[in-house]
Amino acid sequence: MAAVGAPEVITQLESAAKVLMNTGFHQLCVSLPPLMCSLTSDHVQAPPSMVSTEQRQHAEHVFLSFRKSKSPFAICKHILETSKVDYVLFQAATAIMEAVVREWILLEKTSIESLRAFLLTYVLQRPNLQKYVREQILLAVAVIVKRGSLDKSISCKSIFHEVGQLLSSGNPTVQTLACSILTALLSEFSSSSKTSSIGLSMEFHGSCKRIFQEEGLRQIFMLTMEVLQEFSRRENLNAQMSSVFQRYLALANQVLSWNFLPPNHILFFCQRQLLHQA
């Protein structure tokens, strides 16, 4: 697929998406990891239609091949900027996320940071994105931050600074986006069932979580409390502001419910893996 031009790639992906969506959601999930299915379940269900097994398998192969493409970043950006098919946008974000992890050591730090900034700006400029597409793009951002946390090639400070600017806007829509960014970071660093499947070891996830709970967790809590304090000083909240307030209450609860790693976290994760295998 890498040798095919951008318009042809988009045409292939959009045709494959149509086949899978017409097959029904239970078949669509065959081409997705479980976490991604949970994100798309409310948006891509369709009544089964006359789609052959061969057509479905070919459509699945198109997306799997696309996500395994070498350095798909330019084509994925083009897809995000031009395609109108939500599921194709979702897959482009997934391809970016998987390729960043797969090709991390080959990428320049400036390229990674540019990609992270592009994804955040993309979401910010498109408030009407389908929720599952937006959440997948923010998950890609969280994975980039997480992968760079161990070798310190990506700092959480920059993203927290950007979130702080979004919060200070006073715009409920923008503040909701900021909450989604912080929620994506919390979920990705939690090393729980919500952690994305990116082909890295439990030891890696545990090490990232330890670093995050020592530095990033407090920063998220402080940002969250600033928003809650701001809202508590207002006498009246309209429906939209009340919704934002509830989201940040839930975020604060997520921080306060954080499952902290013990000091010997590497041994802890090894024991968990052994129990899971048993």
mmCIF file with all atom_site columns, C-alpha atoms in Angstrom, residues 33 97-98 101-102 143 146-147 188 195-202 204-205:
data_model
loop_
_atom_site.group_PDB
_atom_site.id
_atom_site.type_symbol
_atom_site.label_atom_id
_atom_site.label_alt_id
_atom_site.label_comp_id
_atom_site.label_asym_id
_atom_site.label_entity_id
_atom_site.label_seq_id
_atom_site.pdbx_PDB_ins_code
_atom_site.Cartn_x
_atom_site.Cartn_y
_atom_site.Cartn_z
_atom_site.occupancy
_atom_site.B_iso_or_equiv
_atom_site.pdbx_formal_charge
_atom_site.auth_seq_id
_atom_site.auth_comp_id
_atom_site.auth_asym_id
_atom_site.auth_atom_id
_atom_site.pdbx_PDB_model_num
ATOM 1  C CA . PRO A 1 33  ? -8.244 -4.676 19.391 1.00 0.00 ? 33  PRO A CA 1
ATOM 2  C CA . MET A 1 97  ? -0.111 5.377  17.249 1.00 0.00 ? 97  MET A CA 1
ATOM 3  C CA . GLU A 1 98  ? 1.170  1.941  16.293 1.00 0.00 ? 98  GLU A CA 1
ATOM 4  C CA . VAL A 1 101 ? 5.885  2.858  18.888 1.00 0.00 ? 101 VAL A CA 1
ATOM 5  C CA . ARG A 1 102 ? 7.156  0.507  16.192 1.00 0.00 ? 102 ARG A CA 1
ATOM 6  C CA . VAL A 1 143 ? 0.890  6.868  23.801 1.00 0.00 ? 143 VAL A CA 1
ATOM 7  C CA . LYS A 1 146 ? 4.101  7.632  27.446 1.00 0.00 ? 146 LYS A CA 1
ATOM 8  C CA . ARG A 1 147 ? 6.644  6.137  25.040 1.00 0.00 ? 147 ARG A CA 1
ATOM 9  C CA . GLU A 1 188 ? -2.862 5.311  29.305 1.00 0.00 ? 188 GLU A CA 1
ATOM 10 C CA . THR A 1 195 ? -4.066 0.825  28.778 1.00 0.00 ? 195 THR A CA 1
ATOM 11 C CA . SER A 1 196 ? -3.661 0.511  25.019 1.00 0.00 ? 196 SER A CA 1
ATOM 12 C CA . SER A 1 197 ? -2.157 -2.608 23.485 1.00 0.00 ? 197 SER A CA 1
ATOM 13 C CA . ILE A 1 198 ? 0.993  -1.233 21.862 1.00 0.00 ? 198 ILE A CA 1
ATOM 14 C CA . GLY A 1 199 ? 3.239  -4.282 21.941 1.00 0.00 ? 199 GLY A CA 1
ATOM 15 C CA . LEU A 1 200 ? 5.345  -3.259 24.951 1.00 0.00 ? 200 LEU A CA 1
ATOM 16 C CA . SER A 1 201 ? 6.070  -5.279 28.071 1.00 0.00 ? 201 SER A CA 1
ATOM 17 C CA . MET A 1 202 ? 4.272  -4.981 31.400 1.00 0.00 ? 202 MET A CA 1
ATOM 18 C CA . PHE A 1 204 ? 7.702  -1.007 30.455 1.00 0.00 ? 204 PHE A CA 1
ATOM 19 C CA . HIS A 1 205 ? 4.151  0.009  31.359 1.00 0.00 ? 205 HIS A CA 1
#
